Short mmCIF file of C-alpha atoms and ligand atoms in Angstrom, two decimals:
data_model
loop_
_atom_site.label_atom_id
_atom_site.label_comp_id
_atom_site.label_asym_id
_atom_site.label_seq_id
_atom_site.Cartn_x
_atom_site.Cartn_y
_atom_site.Cartn_z
CA UNK A 157 196.48 151.60 -16.60
CA UNK A 158 198.36 149.56 -15.08
CA UNK A 159 198.49 151.79 -11.81
CA UNK A 160 202.42 150.06 -10.69
CA UNK A 161 205.07 152.06 -11.21
CA UNK A 162 207.16 151.46 -14.19
CA UNK A 163 210.01 150.08 -11.78
CA UNK A 164 209.88 146.85 -14.45
CA UNK A 165 210.17 145.77 -18.46
CA UNK A 166 207.91 143.41 -17.20
CA UNK A 167 207.35 140.24 -19.56
CA UNK A 168 203.19 139.67 -21.27
CA UNK A 169 203.29 136.80 -18.90
CA UNK A 170 201.39 136.29 -16.09
CA UNK A 171 201.50 132.80 -13.95
CA UNK A 172 199.07 131.07 -11.90
CA UNK A 173 200.44 128.76 -10.06
CA UNK A 174 203.98 126.19 -9.60
CA UNK A 175 204.87 123.30 -8.99
CA UNK A 176 208.39 122.22 -8.91
CA UNK A 177 210.62 123.77 -12.10
CA UNK A 178 206.92 124.21 -13.55
CA UNK A 179 204.98 126.91 -13.89
CA UNK A 180 201.72 127.36 -15.17
CA UNK A 181 199.72 131.21 -17.29
CA UNK A 182 196.15 131.69 -16.95
CA UNK A 183 195.21 130.02 -20.31
CA UNK A 184 197.43 126.82 -18.99
CA UNK A 185 200.84 126.81 -20.63
CA UNK A 186 203.28 125.55 -19.36
CA UNK A 187 206.80 127.29 -19.28
CA UNK A 188 210.25 125.48 -17.43
CA UNK A 189 211.50 128.31 -14.65
CA UNK A 190 215.35 128.19 -14.69
CA UNK A 191 215.54 131.37 -13.39
CA UNK A 192 213.24 130.23 -10.02
CA UNK A 193 212.57 134.46 -8.76
CA UNK A 194 215.53 134.96 -9.65
CA UNK A 195 217.42 132.59 -6.97
CA UNK A 196 215.19 132.30 -5.40
CA UNK A 197 212.58 129.89 -5.21
CA UNK A 198 215.76 127.35 -4.02
CA UNK A 199 212.92 124.48 -3.34
CA UNK A 200 211.39 125.33 -6.14
CA UNK A 201 207.21 125.77 -6.49
CA UNK A 202 204.91 125.10 -4.26
CA UNK A 203 207.39 121.84 -2.67
CA UNK A 204 205.81 119.71 -0.25
CA UNK A 205 207.84 120.69 2.45
CA UNK A 206 207.91 123.77 2.00
CA UNK A 207 204.23 124.14 1.98
CA UNK A 208 203.67 121.68 4.99
CA UNK A 209 205.65 124.14 7.56
CA UNK A 210 204.15 127.27 6.77
CA UNK A 211 200.69 126.49 6.40
CA UNK A 212 201.37 125.04 9.67
CA UNK A 213 203.15 128.24 10.76
CA UNK A 214 200.45 130.31 8.96
CA UNK A 215 197.61 128.31 11.90
CA UNK A 216 200.43 129.60 15.09
CA UNK A 217 201.38 132.48 14.25
CA UNK A 218 202.55 134.93 11.61
CA UNK A 219 204.09 137.68 13.38
CA UNK A 220 205.45 138.97 17.07
CA UNK A 221 207.30 142.35 16.65
CA UNK A 222 211.46 141.87 17.58
CA UNK A 223 210.53 143.73 21.60
CA UNK A 224 209.03 139.72 22.42
CA UNK A 225 211.57 136.57 21.76
CA UNK A 226 210.99 135.10 18.63
CA UNK A 227 212.00 131.55 18.98
CA UNK A 228 211.98 130.91 15.91
CA UNK A 229 214.91 133.14 15.30
CA UNK A 230 216.85 131.84 17.69
CA UNK A 231 216.53 128.40 16.15
CA UNK A 232 217.06 130.04 12.35
CA UNK A 233 219.81 131.77 13.77
CA UNK A 234 222.36 128.72 15.55
CA UNK A 235 221.42 127.31 12.60
CA UNK A 236 223.15 129.28 10.23
CA UNK A 237 226.40 130.21 12.17
CA UNK A 238 226.97 126.92 12.42
CA UNK A 239 226.48 126.17 8.82
CA UNK A 240 228.97 129.63 8.46
CA UNK A 241 230.92 129.13 11.46
CA UNK A 242 230.13 132.44 12.65
CA UNK A 243 228.45 133.91 15.17
CA UNK A 244 225.28 136.03 15.32
CA UNK A 245 223.11 137.45 12.91
CA UNK A 246 220.92 139.75 12.41
CA UNK A 247 217.55 139.23 10.15
CA UNK A 248 215.89 141.59 7.88
CA UNK A 249 213.74 141.44 4.80
CA UNK A 250 215.96 141.30 1.53
CA UNK A 251 219.22 141.92 0.34
CA UNK A 252 219.38 145.40 -0.12
CA UNK A 253 219.01 145.18 3.54
CA UNK A 254 221.23 142.88 4.31
CA UNK A 255 224.16 144.86 2.72
CA UNK A 256 222.71 147.67 5.25
CA UNK A 257 223.36 146.13 8.21
CA UNK A 258 226.64 145.29 6.60
CA UNK A 259 228.15 148.75 5.42
CA UNK A 260 226.21 149.93 8.83
CA UNK A 261 228.16 147.47 10.84
CA UNK A 262 231.69 148.18 9.00
CA UNK A 263 231.05 152.19 9.46
CA UNK A 264 230.43 151.03 13.20
CA UNK A 265 233.33 149.06 14.13
CA UNK A 266 234.86 151.81 12.18
CA UNK A 267 234.23 154.79 14.67
CA UNK A 268 234.96 152.38 17.60
CA UNK A 269 238.84 151.95 15.88
CA UNK A 270 238.57 155.97 16.26
CA UNK A 271 237.93 156.68 12.14
CA UNK A 272 236.09 159.46 11.54
CA UNK A 273 235.21 158.72 8.35
CA UNK A 274 234.79 154.79 7.57
CA UNK A 275 235.53 153.83 4.38
CA UNK A 276 234.88 150.36 1.80
CA UNK A 277 236.71 149.01 -0.85
CA UNK A 278 233.85 147.95 -2.98
CA UNK A 279 234.17 146.75 -6.45
CA UNK A 280 233.85 147.66 -10.62
CA UNK A 281 230.76 145.80 -12.07
CA UNK A 282 229.48 144.35 -8.12
CA UNK A 283 225.63 145.07 -7.37
CA UNK A 284 224.43 145.37 -3.93
CA UNK A 285 220.88 146.57 -4.33
CA UNK A 286 218.74 150.00 -4.84
CA UNK A 287 218.86 151.17 -1.52
CA UNK A 288 220.71 154.69 -1.45
CA UNK A 289 223.91 152.71 -0.65
CA UNK A 290 223.72 149.68 -1.67
CA UNK A 291 223.25 151.21 -4.91
CA UNK A 292 226.37 153.95 -4.28
CA UNK A 293 228.34 150.98 -3.01
CA UNK A 294 226.97 149.14 -6.74
CA UNK A 295 229.43 149.65 -9.42
CA UNK A 296 226.81 150.63 -12.19
CA UNK A 297 226.23 154.07 -13.68
CA UNK A 298 223.06 152.24 -14.75
CA UNK A 299 221.65 151.92 -10.96
CA UNK A 300 223.54 155.31 -9.66
CA UNK A 301 222.03 157.43 -12.48
CA UNK A 302 219.53 160.17 -11.68
CA UNK A 303 219.44 159.67 -8.15
CA UNK A 304 223.22 161.19 -7.11
CA UNK A 305 224.32 162.44 -4.71
CA UNK A 306 225.83 159.09 -4.23
CA UNK A 307 226.52 158.53 -0.39
CA UNK A 308 229.99 158.14 0.21
CA UNK A 309 232.85 156.33 1.91
CA UNK A 310 232.63 154.10 -0.57
CA UNK A 311 236.07 153.02 -2.39
CA UNK A 312 236.18 151.34 -5.86
CA UNK A 313 238.38 149.42 -7.58
CA UNK A 314 238.41 146.10 -10.10
CA UNK A 315 237.50 143.12 -9.06
CA UNK A 316 239.78 139.69 -9.01
CA UNK A 317 242.40 142.15 -8.67
CA UNK A 318 244.40 141.84 -5.61
CA UNK A 319 246.96 144.60 -6.51
CA UNK A 320 244.80 146.36 -6.63
CA UNK A 321 242.92 146.40 -2.42
CA UNK A 322 247.18 146.20 -2.05
CA UNK A 323 247.32 149.94 -3.54
CA UNK A 324 244.19 150.79 -2.30
CA UNK A 325 245.26 149.92 1.27
CA UNK A 326 248.98 151.91 1.25
CA UNK A 327 247.39 155.53 0.39
CA UNK A 328 244.71 155.09 2.84
CA UNK A 329 243.85 155.33 6.33
CA UNK A 330 240.34 154.96 6.08
CA UNK A 331 239.47 152.08 5.42
CA UNK A 332 237.40 149.63 7.29
CA UNK A 333 236.21 147.05 5.03
CA UNK A 334 235.72 145.82 2.01
CA UNK A 335 232.61 144.45 0.52
CA UNK A 336 232.85 141.44 -2.97
CA UNK A 337 230.68 139.58 -4.00
CA UNK A 338 231.99 135.44 -4.08
CA UNK A 339 230.80 135.76 -7.45
CA UNK A 340 229.31 138.54 -9.47
CA UNK A 341 225.74 137.55 -10.11
CA UNK A 342 224.23 140.71 -12.14
CA UNK A 343 227.62 141.73 -13.49
CA UNK A 344 227.16 137.73 -16.00
CA UNK A 345 228.29 134.76 -13.52
CA UNK A 346 231.77 136.60 -13.07
CA UNK A 347 233.72 133.49 -11.10
CA UNK A 348 237.17 135.16 -9.95
CA UNK A 349 239.26 132.77 -10.90
CA UNK A 350 241.44 130.80 -9.12
CA UNK A 351 238.62 131.79 -6.65
CA UNK A 352 240.31 130.16 -4.48
CA UNK A 353 243.06 132.31 -4.49
CA UNK A 354 241.34 136.12 -4.88
CA UNK A 355 239.60 134.35 -1.17
CA UNK A 356 242.13 133.39 0.46
CA UNK A 357 244.58 136.61 -0.65
CA UNK A 358 241.19 139.53 -0.04
CA UNK A 359 241.70 137.38 3.47
CA UNK A 360 245.31 138.35 3.95
CA UNK A 361 245.03 141.64 3.33
CA UNK A 362 241.55 141.94 5.53
CA UNK A 363 244.05 140.61 8.59
CA UNK A 364 247.01 142.41 8.25
CA UNK A 365 244.91 145.99 7.67
CA UNK A 366 242.93 144.50 10.57
CA UNK A 367 239.65 145.37 8.01
CA UNK A 368 236.28 143.53 7.62
CA UNK A 369 235.99 140.77 5.48
CA UNK A 370 232.34 141.01 3.96
CA UNK A 371 230.54 138.93 1.78
CA UNK A 372 227.67 139.43 -0.53
CA UNK A 373 225.90 135.79 -0.41
CA UNK A 374 222.82 137.11 -1.10
CA UNK A 375 222.99 135.74 -5.13
CA UNK A 376 225.50 132.60 -4.48
CA UNK A 377 224.57 131.47 -0.81
CA UNK A 378 222.57 128.28 -0.18
CA UNK A 379 223.67 126.10 -1.50
CA UNK A 380 223.22 126.98 -5.88
CA UNK A 381 227.11 126.68 -5.52
CA UNK A 382 227.09 123.41 -4.19
CA UNK A 383 228.84 124.51 -0.93
CA UNK A 384 226.82 126.30 1.55
CA UNK A 385 228.07 129.76 0.68
CA UNK A 386 230.48 129.98 -2.45
CA UNK A 387 233.37 131.39 -0.44
CA UNK A 388 233.82 127.84 1.42
CA UNK A 389 235.49 127.17 -1.44
CA UNK A 390 238.09 128.30 -0.93
CA UNK A 391 238.56 127.54 2.72
CA UNK A 392 238.17 131.23 4.08
CA UNK A 393 235.57 132.56 6.58
CA UNK A 394 234.77 136.08 6.63
CA UNK A 395 233.93 138.33 9.09
CA UNK A 396 230.20 139.02 8.22
CA UNK A 397 228.35 137.49 5.20
CA UNK A 398 224.72 138.75 4.16
CA UNK A 399 221.89 136.59 2.27
CA UNK A 400 218.91 137.52 1.22
CA UNK A 401 216.82 135.58 -1.95
CA UNK A 402 217.47 131.75 -1.63
CA UNK A 403 217.20 131.52 2.37
CA UNK A 404 213.17 131.88 2.23
CA UNK A 405 212.49 129.59 -0.88
CA UNK A 406 210.38 132.57 -1.86
CA UNK A 407 209.42 133.76 1.69
CA UNK A 408 211.40 137.37 2.28
CA UNK A 409 214.00 137.10 4.40
CA UNK A 410 217.57 138.16 4.49
CA UNK A 411 219.69 138.05 7.09
CA UNK A 412 223.89 139.78 7.79
CA UNK A 413 226.02 137.07 9.76
CA UNK A 414 229.11 138.28 11.82
CA UNK A 415 231.74 136.49 13.15
CA UNK A 416 234.29 137.98 16.48
CA UNK A 417 234.04 141.65 17.21
CA UNK A 418 232.42 141.98 14.22
CA UNK A 419 229.07 140.69 15.91
CA UNK A 420 229.44 142.40 18.98
CA UNK A 421 229.39 145.74 17.20
CA UNK A 422 225.28 146.33 16.71
CA UNK A 423 223.70 146.90 20.35
CA UNK A 424 220.40 147.67 21.46
CA UNK A 425 218.72 150.63 19.11
CA UNK A 426 221.60 150.53 17.00
CA UNK A 427 219.74 148.44 14.18
CA UNK A 428 216.06 147.06 14.17
CA UNK A 429 213.78 145.97 11.22
CA UNK A 430 209.79 145.71 11.74
CA UNK A 431 209.48 142.36 10.02
CA UNK A 432 212.91 141.14 10.23
CA UNK A 433 212.90 137.63 11.18
CA UNK A 434 209.45 136.91 11.76
CA UNK A 435 208.62 133.85 12.35
CA UNK A 436 207.32 133.24 9.56
CA UNK A 437 209.86 133.77 7.20
CA UNK A 438 212.30 131.66 9.41
CA UNK A 439 210.28 128.69 9.43
CA UNK A 440 210.26 129.24 5.23
CA UNK A 441 214.56 129.55 5.82
CA UNK A 442 214.32 126.27 8.16
CA UNK A 443 212.91 123.95 6.45
CA UNK A 444 214.52 125.03 3.28
CA UNK A 445 217.76 124.63 4.91
CA UNK A 446 217.05 121.42 5.69
CA UNK A 447 215.39 120.41 2.71
CA UNK A 448 219.10 121.23 1.27
CA UNK A 449 220.90 118.17 3.71
CA UNK A 450 218.18 115.97 3.61
CA UNK A 451 218.06 115.79 0.00
CA UNK A 452 221.53 115.79 -0.88
CA UNK A 453 220.71 119.22 -2.48
CA UNK A 454 223.63 120.87 -3.13
CA UNK A 455 226.06 117.82 -3.92
CA UNK A 456 223.23 117.08 -6.43
CA UNK A 457 223.43 121.08 -7.65
CA UNK A 458 227.38 120.82 -8.49
CA UNK A 459 226.70 117.38 -10.65
CA UNK A 460 223.33 118.79 -11.85
CA UNK A 461 225.07 122.42 -12.97
CA UNK A 462 228.23 120.12 -14.77
CA UNK A 463 225.86 118.74 -16.52
CA UNK A 464 223.79 121.68 -17.74
CA UNK A 465 227.38 123.08 -18.76
CA UNK A 466 228.00 121.08 -20.40
CA UNK A 467 225.45 119.80 -22.11
CA UNK A 468 225.52 123.69 -23.66
CA UNK A 469 229.00 123.49 -24.16
CA UNK A 470 228.13 119.90 -26.47
CA UNK A 471 225.20 121.61 -28.16
CA UNK A 472 226.56 124.54 -29.12
CA UNK A 473 229.59 123.32 -30.80
CA UNK A 474 230.23 125.82 -33.30
CA UNK A 475 227.69 128.88 -32.54
CA UNK A 476 231.14 131.74 -32.97
CA UNK A 477 228.19 133.81 -30.75
CA UNK A 478 229.32 132.26 -28.09
CA UNK A 479 232.36 133.44 -26.14
CA UNK A 480 231.80 131.23 -22.80
CA UNK A 481 229.86 128.93 -20.33
CA UNK A 482 230.54 129.34 -17.18
CA UNK A 483 229.70 129.01 -14.11
CA UNK A 484 229.82 127.17 -10.49
CA UNK A 485 226.67 124.54 -9.44
CA UNK A 486 223.73 126.15 -10.57
CA UNK A 487 224.97 129.62 -11.02
CA UNK A 488 224.73 129.05 -15.14
CA UNK A 489 226.29 132.54 -17.62
CA UNK A 490 226.30 132.11 -21.41
CA UNK A 491 228.51 134.81 -22.55
CA UNK A 492 227.16 135.48 -26.35
CA UNK A 493 229.57 137.68 -28.51
CA UNK A 494 226.45 140.41 -28.66
CA UNK A 495 223.86 141.35 -26.83
CA UNK A 496 220.92 139.15 -25.93
CA UNK A 497 218.26 140.21 -23.77
CA UNK A 498 215.75 139.41 -27.16
CA UNK A 499 216.04 135.95 -26.55
CA UNK A 500 214.39 135.91 -23.38
CA UNK A 501 211.17 136.80 -24.91
CA UNK A 502 211.58 134.12 -27.46
CA UNK A 503 212.58 131.49 -25.17
CA UNK A 504 209.57 132.45 -23.24
CA UNK A 505 206.95 131.08 -26.47
CA UNK A 506 208.07 128.67 -26.36
CA UNK A 507 207.51 127.63 -22.98
CA UNK A 508 211.47 128.59 -21.34
CA UNK A 509 211.87 130.75 -18.73
CA UNK A 510 215.44 132.50 -18.55
CA UNK A 511 217.07 136.29 -17.94
CA UNK A 512 219.35 138.28 -19.54
CA UNK A 513 222.21 140.14 -17.21
CA UNK A 514 224.50 142.62 -19.15
CA UNK A 515 223.16 142.69 -22.58
CA UNK A 516 225.13 140.29 -23.46
CA UNK A 517 224.68 136.87 -21.07
CA UNK A 518 222.16 134.26 -20.58
CA UNK A 519 221.77 133.46 -17.43
CA UNK A 520 220.28 129.92 -15.42
CA UNK A 521 219.58 130.25 -11.32
CA UNK A 522 217.39 127.18 -11.68
CA UNK A 523 215.73 125.98 -8.85
CA UNK A 524 217.77 123.26 -6.85
CA UNK A 525 215.30 120.26 -7.10
CA UNK A 526 215.45 120.39 -10.83
CA UNK A 527 215.21 117.05 -11.61
CA UNK A 528 217.98 115.54 -14.66
CA UNK A 529 215.75 115.36 -17.63
CA UNK A 530 214.40 118.22 -16.94
CA UNK A 531 218.04 119.79 -17.27
CA UNK A 532 218.37 118.31 -20.75
CA UNK A 533 214.96 119.54 -21.71
CA UNK A 534 216.61 122.57 -20.08
CA UNK A 535 219.79 122.75 -22.22
CA UNK A 536 218.28 120.67 -26.00
CA UNK A 537 215.20 123.91 -25.69
CA UNK A 538 218.35 126.21 -24.98
CA UNK A 539 220.47 125.76 -27.47
CA UNK A 540 218.04 125.83 -29.89
CA UNK A 541 217.15 128.90 -28.97
CA UNK A 542 221.11 130.46 -29.41
CA UNK A 543 222.10 129.18 -32.56
CA UNK A 544 218.28 130.83 -34.24
CA UNK A 545 219.03 133.97 -32.72
CA UNK A 546 222.52 133.69 -33.27
CA UNK A 547 221.84 132.53 -37.26
CA UNK A 548 219.35 135.82 -37.21
CA UNK A 549 221.38 137.80 -35.93
CA UNK A 550 223.65 140.40 -37.03
CA UNK A 551 227.11 138.71 -36.40
CA UNK A 552 228.93 140.75 -33.82
CA UNK A 553 232.02 141.57 -36.32
CA UNK A 554 229.12 143.33 -38.50
CA UNK A 555 227.49 145.90 -36.03
CA UNK A 556 228.84 148.91 -34.46
C1 LIG B 752 219.91 140.29 -5.53
C2 LIG B 752 220.44 141.28 -5.59
C3 LIG B 752 220.89 141.75 -4.48
C4 LIG B 752 220.38 142.72 -3.50
O1 LIG B 752 218.71 141.67 -3.36
P1 LIG B 752 217.28 142.55 -2.28
O2 LIG B 752 216.93 141.70 -2.21
O3 LIG B 752 216.63 142.39 -4.47
O4 LIG B 752 217.15 143.63 -2.15
C5 LIG B 752 221.85 142.44 -3.45
N1 LIG B 752 223.06 141.36 -3.65
C6 LIG B 752 223.55 140.93 -4.57
C7 LIG B 752 224.51 139.73 -5.11
C8 LIG B 752 221.86 140.27 -5.36
O5 LIG B 752 222.58 139.07 -5.83
#
């Protein structure tokens, strides 16, 4: 009997070692990893540069405390601020925590403007985390059910709907911010189209209203879509941005960035984190960013993403169950006409690690270091599985 709380429906496999995009289980079976720890292992497994940098840092210093100056934190903050053209950074340990920081920042910003009941616009089908504030912000009943009372202070609108946001602006004087994912990950890799128009419109409304535009780039950030941050495809700048998943290539680290007035809202005592931004986590992030830049992994992510989408589209021609193949760079979704969670275990048997989200979307989030030959193996394996699944499963129109 396991003594772990029953929070995950885990697959019947456990890995003992990894290298690049490959993982090995205890029996020596090899798996092609197209999930990368859910967009976490940016540099794949056991990247030599990361192993070296982390080993050196472990020997030197793992953790002190935010009671003291942390040089690596200063370096990482400067680097992130430069990459995002933003001003200040708060470090924490996860995506939920980064969004908690953003939510607290927005409330403080509201109070400082004399709004006593600050409210944040959030989106339908969004995902922002599992803490009380972030699950309240999340647009999914599955995430919220059983945890009521939910936290107040959120107003929900449909994603990719500018008019809905304008309408709220017309009647709710308590709004202080909009919190939105550039690409909705958990919802099934939903890309607002056209992406620049949506975010430029949100930027304009936020400027007019004096609201903070807060982007949750926890999944879409760190080079995955071909830019450091997905919003950079739209040419706008947010006031607040959150990062986590891919930032430390597997070492837990989250960040909340801010620009302008929002950057100065927190004062000593406003917010904090014991582990946040310790030297080990910061070195993991600094190394991740350095390798992405030096090895041109963002250009590579765009090319490889196109290669995978085109390859899948070709290999899946005529398969009626395939509704759409979409995404940006290495954030890829294949929407099927019916729930397809079972495909994950079929893939596992064949030594392929994929994920299914929103019930009917196969999600691929491979490491940025995946090579084209490996991507071809992924295309071949996955297209075969989807064909087989689609042949065996009841036709979508025959289901209740
Ligand atoms: C995963 C995710 C989170 C939550 O991150 P955790 O590290 O699990 O707390 C928040 N927002 C988005 C967009 C995510 O994909």
